[in-house]
Amino acid sequence: MKRILSGIQPTNTLTLGNYLGAIKNWVGMQHESECFLFIADLHALTNPPEPEALRANTREVAATYIACGIDPEHAAIFVQSQIPAHAELSWLFSCLTPIGWLNRMTQFKDKSGKDKDAANAGLYVYPILMAADILLYHPSHVPVGEDQKQHLELARDVAGAFNRKYDVEHFKLPEPAIFGPATRIMSLRDGSKKMSKSDASDMSRINLTDDADTIANKIKKATSDSEMLPDNLAALEGRTEARNLINIYAALADITPEKVLAQFAGQGFGKFKPALAELCVEKLAPISTRLHALMQDTAALDALLAKGAARANTVAEKTLVDCKRIMGLLV
Ligand code: ATP
Ligand code: MG
């Protein structure tokens, strides 16, 4: 059986990008795989949020997984900081990771802003923590969007470095699982930036909690162009915003982008956008209703997270002890 591991930072309410690029794929894989799905609260600390907001977002991300269709009886849903092995293995890996590898990471360059020296060290070593997150569970596959591919590559490199240094076959290299038209949903305002839950502009994204009017308004205002939609994908070359809206429609409807064009060829965005908004509301309304209901009972959510943590901890603790023994620490 495949084992998959994935997580999302509780930085804000999750977006359509997180749903289509990550959670929807987990839902599709959950019954043929053993799933470890976590809420990456330690990663969220790299841009320290207000404590109350972090607590609320952590629960909201867990509730979102379930509202989107993850079955908590089957998947282990857990909070990263509740498993001490993540931070501990991260230190062990830090001592095996050349700084040059970290200097290549594009996310640090993107997120650290202009003054690199003022960025916190957590943001810099973030990929090492992510390598620990992954390798603790010996997953066969890690479902990631395009934006996380470089981090998974680093996790594979760290696994290789560990195996070589200690002359062991301890870690198998996990494979990326990347899916369909939604691997990179772009911002609604700027087709060159990915949709992100921490973007300063709320208009750049659709939040999974947005109501029907808000969704329709954001799609109406989304950057597009004044040309008609063509009947083939090649003709969308260079029209990044148009391509993005077609991809979103395709991912929501579970059809190929070619099929979407077959349906809308010759029409302009005046026709396409209302159809996209309607589809988006139809798919997201049940999720936000369930999410809202789950958030009403935080005690039940916390109990679920405690169960998930107990399951995850058994696996993670064993990997950590194995690594410590291999590295010569007394265990
Ligand atoms: P942040 O701005 O806080 O980094 P984010 O929206 O990038 O938020 P992450 O927590 O970094 O979210 O990523 C969670 C998961 O969602 C990852 O698997 C990532 O690949 C996926 N993901 C994030 N944004 C997109 C997107 N725009 N399109 C497709 N997948 C995405
Ligand atoms: Mg991100």
mmCIF file of C-alpha atoms and ligand atoms in Angstrom:
data_model
loop_
_atom_site.group_PDB
_atom_site.id
_atom_site.type_symbol
_atom_site.label_atom_id
_atom_site.label_comp_id
_atom_site.label_asym_id
_atom_site.label_seq_id
_atom_site.Cartn_x
_atom_site.Cartn_y
_atom_site.Cartn_z
ATOM 1 C CA MET A 1 0.000 0.000 0.000
ATOM 2 C CA LYS A 2 1.195 3.520 -0.772
ATOM 3 C CA ARG A 3 1.928 5.755 2.179
ATOM 4 C CA ILE A 4 1.417 9.463 1.637
ATOM 5 C CA LEU A 5 2.474 12.386 3.778
ATOM 6 C CA SER A 6 1.475 15.990 3.248
ATOM 7 C CA GLY A 7 0.696 19.140 5.183
ATOM 8 C CA ILE A 8 -0.440 22.746 5.002
ATOM 9 C CA GLN A 9 0.648 25.724 7.094
ATOM 10 C CA PRO A 10 -2.065 27.305 9.250
ATOM 11 C CA THR A 11 -1.175 30.795 8.045
ATOM 12 C CA ASN A 12 -4.670 31.861 7.074
ATOM 13 C CA THR A 13 -7.914 30.455 5.748
ATOM 14 C CA LEU A 14 -7.178 27.912 3.019
ATOM 15 C CA THR A 15 -7.678 28.886 -0.599
ATOM 16 C CA LEU A 16 -8.971 27.335 -3.768
ATOM 17 C CA GLY A 17 -5.272 26.755 -4.641
ATOM 18 C CA ASN A 18 -4.764 24.655 -1.513
ATOM 19 C CA TYR A 19 -7.954 22.729 -2.244
ATOM 20 C CA LEU A 20 -7.356 22.009 -5.929
ATOM 21 C CA GLY A 21 -3.568 21.678 -5.669
ATOM 22 C CA ALA A 22 -3.467 19.594 -2.504
ATOM 23 C CA ILE A 23 -6.498 18.473 -0.487
ATOM 24 C CA LYS A 24 -8.687 17.341 -3.406
ATOM 25 C CA ASN A 25 -5.873 15.036 -4.508
ATOM 26 C CA TRP A 26 -5.498 13.595 -1.013
ATOM 27 C CA VAL A 27 -9.221 12.872 -0.965
ATOM 28 C CA GLY A 28 -8.829 10.963 -4.230
ATOM 29 C CA MET A 29 -5.893 8.919 -2.890
ATOM 30 C CA GLN A 30 -7.033 8.301 0.666
ATOM 31 C CA HIS A 31 -8.611 4.894 0.201
ATOM 32 C CA GLU A 32 -5.770 3.320 -1.687
ATOM 33 C CA SER A 33 -3.118 4.791 0.633
ATOM 34 C CA GLU A 34 -2.160 5.098 4.246
ATOM 35 C CA CYS A 35 -2.347 8.855 4.865
ATOM 36 C CA PHE A 36 -0.480 11.095 7.302
ATOM 37 C CA LEU A 37 -1.863 14.617 6.920
ATOM 38 C CA PHE A 38 -0.587 17.308 9.216
ATOM 39 C CA ILE A 39 -1.093 20.945 10.036
ATOM 40 C CA ALA A 40 2.313 22.607 9.748
ATOM 41 C CA ASP A 41 2.129 24.994 12.698
ATOM 42 C CA LEU A 42 5.910 25.023 13.252
ATOM 43 C CA HIS A 43 6.336 26.221 9.675
ATOM 44 C CA ALA A 44 3.737 28.936 10.263
ATOM 45 C CA LEU A 45 5.997 30.351 13.002
ATOM 46 C CA THR A 46 8.524 31.427 10.352
ATOM 47 C CA ASN A 47 6.348 34.520 10.023
ATOM 48 C CA PRO A 48 5.207 34.651 13.664
ATOM 49 C CA PRO A 49 1.407 35.015 13.741
ATOM 50 C CA GLU A 50 -0.702 36.319 16.632
ATOM 51 C CA PRO A 51 -0.975 33.398 19.096
ATOM 52 C CA GLU A 52 -4.785 33.393 19.105
ATOM 53 C CA ALA A 53 -4.911 33.523 15.318
ATOM 54 C CA LEU A 54 -2.459 30.624 15.072
ATOM 55 C CA ARG A 55 -4.541 28.499 17.446
ATOM 56 C CA ALA A 56 -7.744 29.267 15.547
ATOM 57 C CA ASN A 57 -6.145 28.682 12.137
ATOM 58 C CA THR A 58 -4.664 25.368 13.276
ATOM 59 C CA ARG A 59 -8.121 24.072 14.153
ATOM 60 C CA GLU A 60 -9.575 25.589 10.995
ATOM 61 C CA VAL A 61 -7.079 23.779 8.768
ATOM 62 C CA ALA A 62 -7.895 20.462 10.472
ATOM 63 C CA ALA A 63 -11.610 21.135 10.020
ATOM 64 C CA THR A 64 -10.992 22.052 6.371
ATOM 65 C CA TYR A 65 -9.324 18.703 5.664
ATOM 66 C CA ILE A 66 -12.420 16.948 6.994
ATOM 67 C CA ALA A 67 -14.879 19.338 5.334
ATOM 68 C CA CYS A 68 -13.173 18.673 1.981
ATOM 69 C CA GLY A 69 -13.728 14.935 2.403
ATOM 70 C CA ILE A 70 -10.758 13.491 4.292
ATOM 71 C CA ASP A 71 -11.989 10.672 6.509
ATOM 72 C CA PRO A 72 -10.350 11.086 9.939
ATOM 73 C CA GLU A 73 -11.053 7.443 10.754
ATOM 74 C CA HIS A 74 -8.806 6.457 7.904
ATOM 75 C CA ALA A 75 -6.200 9.227 7.667
ATOM 76 C CA ALA A 76 -4.098 10.354 10.627
ATOM 77 C CA ILE A 77 -4.747 14.108 10.874
ATOM 78 C CA PHE A 78 -2.358 15.735 13.334
ATOM 79 C CA VAL A 79 -0.669 18.940 14.418
ATOM 80 C CA GLN A 80 3.069 19.034 13.671
ATOM 81 C CA SER A 81 4.115 20.643 16.983
ATOM 82 C CA GLN A 82 2.399 17.865 18.940
ATOM 83 C CA ILE A 83 4.949 15.378 17.597
ATOM 84 C CA PRO A 84 8.312 16.290 19.180
ATOM 85 C CA ALA A 85 10.240 14.165 16.668
ATOM 86 C CA HIS A 86 9.736 16.757 13.889
ATOM 87 C CA ALA A 87 11.824 19.454 15.571
ATOM 88 C CA GLU A 88 14.358 16.953 16.899
ATOM 89 C CA LEU A 89 15.016 15.208 13.595
ATOM 90 C CA SER A 90 15.255 18.617 11.985
ATOM 91 C CA TRP A 91 18.288 19.380 14.183
ATOM 92 C CA LEU A 92 19.925 16.068 13.316
ATOM 93 C CA PHE A 93 19.394 16.819 9.614
ATOM 94 C CA SER A 94 20.723 20.387 10.004
ATOM 95 C CA CYS A 95 24.081 18.883 10.811
ATOM 96 C CA LEU A 96 24.064 16.935 7.524
ATOM 97 C CA THR A 97 22.811 19.703 5.215
ATOM 98 C CA PRO A 98 25.330 21.936 3.428
ATOM 99 C CA ILE A 99 24.411 25.622 3.582
ATOM 100 C CA GLY A 100 24.820 25.767 -0.197
ATOM 101 C CA TRP A 101 21.708 23.610 -0.586
ATOM 102 C CA LEU A 102 19.669 26.104 1.436
ATOM 103 C CA ASN A 103 21.036 29.037 -0.556
ATOM 104 C CA ARG A 104 19.462 27.579 -3.690
ATOM 105 C CA MET A 105 15.912 27.545 -2.293
ATOM 106 C CA THR A 106 13.690 29.919 -4.248
ATOM 107 C CA GLN A 107 11.054 30.124 -1.506
ATOM 108 C CA PHE A 108 13.554 31.709 0.890
ATOM 109 C CA LYS A 109 14.442 34.231 -1.792
ATOM 110 C CA ASP A 110 10.743 34.981 -2.387
ATOM 111 C CA LYS A 111 9.674 35.150 1.252
ATOM 112 C CA SER A 112 12.662 36.827 2.892
ATOM 113 C CA GLY A 113 12.088 40.158 1.142
ATOM 114 C CA LYS A 114 14.773 42.701 0.351
ATOM 115 C CA ASP A 115 16.741 42.520 3.588
ATOM 116 C CA LYS A 116 17.959 38.909 3.694
ATOM 117 C CA ASP A 117 19.988 39.490 6.879
ATOM 118 C CA ALA A 118 16.866 40.529 8.766
ATOM 119 C CA ALA A 119 14.916 37.399 7.804
ATOM 120 C CA ASN A 120 14.650 34.925 10.673
ATOM 121 C CA ALA A 121 16.771 31.772 10.702
ATOM 122 C CA GLY A 122 13.613 29.632 10.782
ATOM 123 C CA LEU A 123 12.666 30.807 7.306
ATOM 124 C CA TYR A 124 16.136 29.829 6.114
ATOM 125 C CA VAL A 125 16.175 26.325 7.609
ATOM 126 C CA TYR A 126 12.493 25.708 6.804
ATOM 127 C CA PRO A 127 13.393 23.136 4.106
ATOM 128 C CA ILE A 128 15.309 21.051 6.669
ATOM 129 C CA LEU A 129 12.264 20.901 8.931
ATOM 130 C CA MET A 130 10.252 19.900 5.900
ATOM 131 C CA ALA A 131 12.730 17.113 5.138
ATOM 132 C CA ALA A 132 12.206 15.862 8.703
ATOM 133 C CA ASP A 133 8.403 16.140 8.347
ATOM 134 C CA ILE A 134 8.541 13.915 5.322
ATOM 135 C CA LEU A 135 11.222 11.381 6.166
ATOM 136 C CA LEU A 136 9.912 10.640 9.669
ATOM 137 C CA TYR A 137 7.009 8.759 8.079
ATOM 138 C CA HIS A 138 8.898 6.877 5.334
ATOM 139 C CA PRO A 139 6.239 7.839 2.774
ATOM 140 C CA SER A 140 6.289 6.307 -0.695
ATOM 141 C CA HIS A 141 4.683 9.448 -2.164
ATOM 142 C CA VAL A 142 4.449 13.107 -1.250
ATOM 143 C CA PRO A 143 1.655 14.961 -3.042
ATOM 144 C CA VAL A 144 2.887 18.508 -3.667
ATOM 145 C CA GLY A 145 2.093 21.444 -5.902
ATOM 146 C CA GLU A 146 4.787 22.833 -8.216
ATOM 147 C CA ASP A 147 5.757 25.370 -5.524
ATOM 148 C CA GLN A 148 6.903 22.614 -3.165
ATOM 149 C CA LYS A 149 8.825 20.481 -5.664
ATOM 150 C CA GLN A 150 12.169 22.028 -4.789
ATOM 151 C CA HIS A 151 11.610 21.292 -1.092
ATOM 152 C CA LEU A 152 10.830 17.659 -1.802
ATOM 153 C CA GLU A 153 13.992 17.471 -3.889
ATOM 154 C CA LEU A 154 15.939 18.730 -0.861
ATOM 155 C CA ALA A 155 14.295 16.106 1.357
ATOM 156 C CA ARG A 156 15.464 13.463 -1.104
ATOM 157 C CA ASP A 157 18.976 14.926 -1.037
ATOM 158 C CA VAL A 158 19.027 14.899 2.775
ATOM 159 C CA ALA A 159 17.866 11.269 2.795
ATOM 160 C CA GLY A 160 20.679 10.421 0.390
ATOM 161 C CA ALA A 161 23.228 12.329 2.478
ATOM 162 C CA PHE A 162 22.149 10.426 5.610
ATOM 163 C CA ASN A 163 22.335 7.046 3.890
ATOM 164 C CA ARG A 164 25.777 7.796 2.414
ATOM 165 C CA LYS A 165 27.294 9.284 5.557
ATOM 166 C CA TYR A 166 26.300 6.303 7.719
ATOM 167 C CA ASP A 167 26.485 3.712 4.956
ATOM 168 C CA VAL A 168 22.920 2.548 5.526
ATOM 169 C CA GLU A 169 19.771 2.088 3.436
ATOM 170 C CA HIS A 170 17.667 3.718 6.114
ATOM 171 C CA PHE A 171 15.648 6.150 4.008
ATOM 172 C CA LYS A 172 13.993 5.302 0.712
ATOM 173 C CA LEU A 173 13.618 8.340 -1.507
ATOM 174 C CA PRO A 174 9.964 9.461 -1.571
ATOM 175 C CA GLU A 175 8.439 10.192 -4.966
ATOM 176 C CA PRO A 176 6.495 13.378 -5.721
ATOM 177 C CA ALA A 177 2.847 12.920 -6.670
ATOM 178 C CA ILE A 178 1.835 15.851 -8.868
ATOM 179 C CA PHE A 179 -1.572 16.063 -10.450
ATOM 180 C CA GLY A 180 -3.479 17.512 -13.407
ATOM 181 C CA PRO A 181 -4.310 21.100 -14.314
ATOM 182 C CA ALA A 182 -4.311 22.408 -10.736
ATOM 183 C CA THR A 183 -0.693 21.926 -9.696
ATOM 184 C CA ARG A 184 -0.293 25.694 -9.805
ATOM 185 C CA ILE A 185 -3.367 27.883 -9.461
ATOM 186 C CA MET A 186 -2.336 31.464 -10.075
ATOM 187 C CA SER A 187 -3.370 34.678 -8.319
ATOM 188 C CA LEU A 188 -6.613 36.194 -9.635
ATOM 189 C CA ARG A 189 -4.915 39.585 -9.859
ATOM 190 C CA ASP A 190 -1.498 38.708 -11.249
ATOM 191 C CA GLY A 191 -1.095 35.677 -13.488
ATOM 192 C CA SER A 192 2.636 35.505 -12.805
ATOM 193 C CA LYS A 193 2.199 34.855 -9.060
ATOM 194 C CA LYS A 194 0.711 31.739 -7.527
ATOM 195 C CA MET A 195 -2.495 32.020 -5.506
ATOM 196 C CA SER A 196 -1.408 32.065 -1.883
ATOM 197 C CA LYS A 197 -3.279 32.265 1.401
ATOM 198 C CA SER A 198 -0.773 34.767 2.773
ATOM 199 C CA ASP A 199 -0.917 37.197 -0.178
ATOM 200 C CA ALA A 200 -1.630 40.739 1.040
ATOM 201 C CA SER A 201 -4.588 41.089 -1.320
ATOM 202 C CA ASP A 202 -7.745 39.153 -0.453
ATOM 203 C CA MET A 203 -8.929 39.740 -4.039
ATOM 204 C CA SER A 204 -6.025 37.620 -5.315
ATOM 205 C CA ARG A 205 -7.555 34.421 -3.988
ATOM 206 C CA ILE A 206 -10.757 32.545 -3.274
ATOM 207 C CA ASN A 207 -10.942 31.463 0.346
ATOM 208 C CA LEU A 208 -12.771 28.253 1.146
ATOM 209 C CA THR A 209 -14.955 30.266 3.537
ATOM 210 C CA ASP A 210 -15.986 32.930 0.978
ATOM 211 C CA ASP A 211 -19.746 33.185 0.413
ATOM 212 C CA ALA A 212 -21.393 33.015 -3.006
ATOM 213 C CA ASP A 213 -21.452 36.789 -3.568
ATOM 214 C CA THR A 214 -17.804 37.199 -2.608
ATOM 215 C CA ILE A 215 -16.766 34.369 -4.941
ATOM 216 C CA ALA A 216 -18.770 35.816 -7.826
ATOM 217 C CA ASN A 217 -17.317 39.276 -7.222
ATOM 218 C CA LYS A 218 -13.710 38.044 -7.058
ATOM 219 C CA ILE A 219 -14.113 36.098 -10.295
ATOM 220 C CA LYS A 220 -15.796 39.037 -11.977
ATOM 221 C CA LYS A 221 -12.873 41.297 -11.011
ATOM 222 C CA ALA A 222 -10.201 38.677 -11.819
ATOM 223 C CA THR A 223 -7.646 39.887 -14.346
ATOM 224 C CA SER A 224 -8.417 38.488 -17.802
ATOM 225 C CA ASP A 225 -8.259 39.867 -21.350
ATOM 226 C CA SER A 226 -10.639 41.055 -24.009
ATOM 227 C CA GLU A 227 -10.057 38.266 -26.525
ATOM 228 C CA MET A 228 -12.368 35.352 -27.227
ATOM 229 C CA LEU A 229 -11.529 31.901 -25.911
ATOM 230 C CA PRO A 230 -9.853 29.750 -28.587
ATOM 231 C CA ASP A 231 -10.668 26.114 -29.340
ATOM 232 C CA ASN A 232 -7.224 24.777 -28.454
ATOM 233 C CA LEU A 233 -4.740 25.117 -25.603
ATOM 234 C CA ALA A 234 -1.799 26.125 -27.787
ATOM 235 C CA ALA A 235 -3.649 29.309 -28.728
ATOM 236 C CA LEU A 236 -3.726 30.292 -25.033
ATOM 237 C CA GLU A 237 0.079 30.577 -25.023
ATOM 238 C CA GLY A 238 1.040 33.919 -23.457
ATOM 239 C CA ARG A 239 -2.468 34.519 -22.052
ATOM 240 C CA THR A 240 -1.560 33.452 -18.510
ATOM 241 C CA GLU A 241 -4.632 34.875 -16.775
ATOM 242 C CA ALA A 242 -6.978 33.260 -19.289
ATOM 243 C CA ARG A 243 -5.142 29.964 -18.974
ATOM 244 C CA ASN A 244 -5.438 30.117 -15.194
ATOM 245 C CA LEU A 245 -9.209 30.610 -15.250
ATOM 246 C CA ILE A 246 -9.565 27.721 -17.704
ATOM 247 C CA ASN A 247 -7.425 25.526 -15.437
ATOM 248 C CA ILE A 248 -9.549 26.393 -12.416
ATOM 249 C CA TYR A 249 -12.726 25.483 -14.286
ATOM 250 C CA ALA A 250 -11.188 22.211 -15.462
ATOM 251 C CA ALA A 251 -9.996 21.226 -11.985
ATOM 252 C CA LEU A 252 -13.338 22.050 -10.373
ATOM 253 C CA ALA A 253 -15.327 20.196 -13.032
ATOM 254 C CA ASP A 254 -12.867 17.270 -13.127
ATOM 255 C CA ILE A 255 -12.390 17.581 -16.870
ATOM 256 C CA THR A 256 -9.397 18.478 -19.033
ATOM 257 C CA PRO A 257 -8.677 22.112 -19.997
ATOM 258 C CA GLU A 258 -9.198 21.026 -23.649
ATOM 259 C CA LYS A 259 -12.759 19.997 -22.815
ATOM 260 C CA VAL A 260 -13.412 23.371 -21.176
ATOM 261 C CA LEU A 261 -12.255 25.126 -24.340
ATOM 262 C CA ALA A 262 -14.421 22.862 -26.471
ATOM 263 C CA GLN A 263 -17.356 24.096 -24.413
ATOM 264 C CA PHE A 264 -16.518 27.832 -24.392
ATOM 265 C CA ALA A 265 -14.592 28.421 -27.652
ATOM 266 C CA GLY A 266 -15.633 31.658 -29.372
ATOM 267 C CA GLN A 267 -17.001 33.177 -26.170
ATOM 268 C CA GLY A 268 -15.486 36.025 -24.169
ATOM 269 C CA PHE A 269 -14.961 36.375 -20.415
ATOM 270 C CA GLY A 270 -18.333 38.090 -20.069
ATOM 271 C CA LYS A 271 -19.851 34.651 -20.652
ATOM 272 C CA PHE A 272 -17.130 32.473 -19.161
ATOM 273 C CA LYS A 273 -16.719 34.216 -15.805
ATOM 274 C CA PRO A 274 -20.333 33.814 -14.629
ATOM 275 C CA ALA A 275 -20.171 30.111 -15.561
ATOM 276 C CA LEU A 276 -16.930 29.741 -13.615
ATOM 277 C CA ALA A 277 -18.406 31.572 -10.610
ATOM 278 C CA GLU A 278 -21.453 29.321 -10.624
ATOM 279 C CA LEU A 279 -19.334 26.170 -10.760
ATOM 280 C CA CYS A 280 -17.064 27.462 -8.008
ATOM 281 C CA VAL A 281 -19.983 28.246 -5.697
ATOM 282 C CA GLU A 282 -21.572 24.860 -6.414
ATOM 283 C CA LYS A 283 -18.359 23.030 -5.420
ATOM 284 C CA LEU A 284 -17.318 25.212 -2.479
ATOM 285 C CA ALA A 285 -20.647 25.880 -0.723
ATOM 286 C CA PRO A 286 -20.935 22.366 0.774
ATOM 287 C CA ILE A 287 -17.323 22.599 1.986
ATOM 288 C CA SER A 288 -17.813 25.926 3.740
ATOM 289 C CA THR A 289 -21.074 24.741 5.329
ATOM 290 C CA ARG A 290 -19.364 21.648 6.750
ATOM 291 C CA LEU A 291 -16.353 23.653 7.829
ATOM 292 C CA HIS A 292 -18.543 26.076 9.705
ATOM 293 C CA ALA A 293 -20.342 23.234 11.506
ATOM 294 C CA LEU A 294 -17.067 21.512 12.475
ATOM 295 C CA MET A 295 -15.683 24.771 13.903
ATOM 296 C CA GLN A 296 -18.619 24.958 16.311
ATOM 297 C CA ASP A 297 -17.281 22.004 18.326
ATOM 298 C CA THR A 298 -13.611 22.621 19.047
ATOM 299 C CA ALA A 299 -13.542 19.972 21.799
ATOM 300 C CA ALA A 300 -14.487 17.294 19.252
ATOM 301 C CA LEU A 301 -11.852 18.609 16.832
ATOM 302 C CA ASP A 302 -9.170 18.586 19.530
ATOM 303 C CA ALA A 303 -10.080 15.012 20.430
ATOM 304 C CA LEU A 304 -9.700 14.000 16.791
ATOM 305 C CA LEU A 305 -6.325 15.715 16.607
ATOM 306 C CA ALA A 306 -5.185 13.920 19.764
ATOM 307 C CA LYS A 307 -6.068 10.577 18.165
ATOM 308 C CA GLY A 308 -4.221 11.540 14.986
ATOM 309 C CA ALA A 309 -1.178 12.615 17.005
ATOM 310 C CA ALA A 310 -1.068 9.317 18.870
ATOM 311 C CA ARG A 311 -1.013 7.403 15.584
ATOM 312 C CA ALA A 312 1.592 9.668 14.005
ATOM 313 C CA ASN A 313 3.787 9.673 17.096
ATOM 314 C CA THR A 314 4.236 5.902 17.071
ATOM 315 C CA VAL A 315 5.694 6.013 13.571
ATOM 316 C CA ALA A 316 7.701 9.230 14.030
ATOM 317 C CA GLU A 317 9.233 8.232 17.349
ATOM 318 C CA LYS A 318 10.516 4.964 15.917
ATOM 319 C CA THR A 319 12.207 6.726 12.979
ATOM 320 C CA LEU A 320 13.792 9.265 15.309
ATOM 321 C CA VAL A 321 15.193 6.593 17.648
ATOM 322 C CA ASP A 322 16.543 4.642 14.654
ATOM 323 C CA CYS A 323 18.277 7.778 13.348
ATOM 324 C CA LYS A 324 19.751 8.616 16.734
ATOM 325 C CA ARG A 325 21.128 5.102 17.102
ATOM 326 C CA ILE A 326 22.618 5.168 13.594
ATOM 327 C CA MET A 327 24.228 8.560 14.330
ATOM 328 C CA GLY A 328 25.828 7.381 17.565
ATOM 329 C CA LEU A 329 23.603 9.074 20.100
ATOM 330 C CA LEU A 330 22.789 7.020 23.205
ATOM 331 C CA VAL A 331 19.195 5.807 22.998
HETATM 332 P P1 ATP B 1 1.569 30.449 2.290
HETATM 333 O O1 ATP B 1 1.359 31.724 1.535
HETATM 334 O O2 ATP B 1 1.279 30.560 3.747
HETATM 335 O O3 ATP B 1 2.854 29.766 1.965
HETATM 336 P P2 ATP B 1 0.212 28.593 0.541
HETATM 337 O O4 ATP B 1 -1.143 28.896 -0.019
HETATM 338 O O5 ATP B 1 1.401 28.667 -0.353
HETATM 339 O O6 ATP B 1 0.363 29.533 1.790
HETATM 340 P P3 ATP B 1 1.227 26.176 1.801
HETATM 341 O O7 ATP B 1 0.841 25.869 3.213
HETATM 342 O O8 ATP B 1 2.582 26.736 1.529
HETATM 343 O O9 ATP B 1 0.111 27.165 1.208
HETATM 344 O O10 ATP B 1 1.030 24.907 0.884
HETATM 345 C C1 ATP B 1 0.062 23.904 1.168
HETATM 346 C C2 ATP B 1 -0.159 23.001 -0.012
HETATM 347 O O11 ATP B 1 -0.947 23.685 -0.990
HETATM 348 C C3 ATP B 1 1.104 22.547 -0.741
HETATM 349 O O12 ATP B 1 0.926 21.186 -1.128
HETATM 350 C C4 ATP B 1 1.158 23.426 -1.940
HETATM 351 O O13 ATP B 1 1.833 22.800 -3.025
HETATM 352 C C5 ATP B 1 -0.315 23.630 -2.260
HETATM 353 N N1 ATP B 1 -0.531 24.910 -2.915
HETATM 354 C C6 ATP B 1 -0.364 26.129 -2.353
HETATM 355 N N2 ATP B 1 -0.677 27.097 -3.225
HETATM 356 C C7 ATP B 1 -1.058 26.463 -4.373
HETATM 357 C C8 ATP B 1 -1.501 26.920 -5.656
HETATM 358 N N3 ATP B 1 -1.604 28.219 -5.901
HETATM 359 N N4 ATP B 1 -1.823 26.009 -6.593
HETATM 360 C C9 ATP B 1 -1.724 24.692 -6.328
HETATM 361 N N5 ATP B 1 -1.309 24.186 -5.144
HETATM 362 C C10 ATP B 1 -0.975 25.054 -4.181
HETATM 363 MG MG MG B 2 3.432 28.337 0.477
#
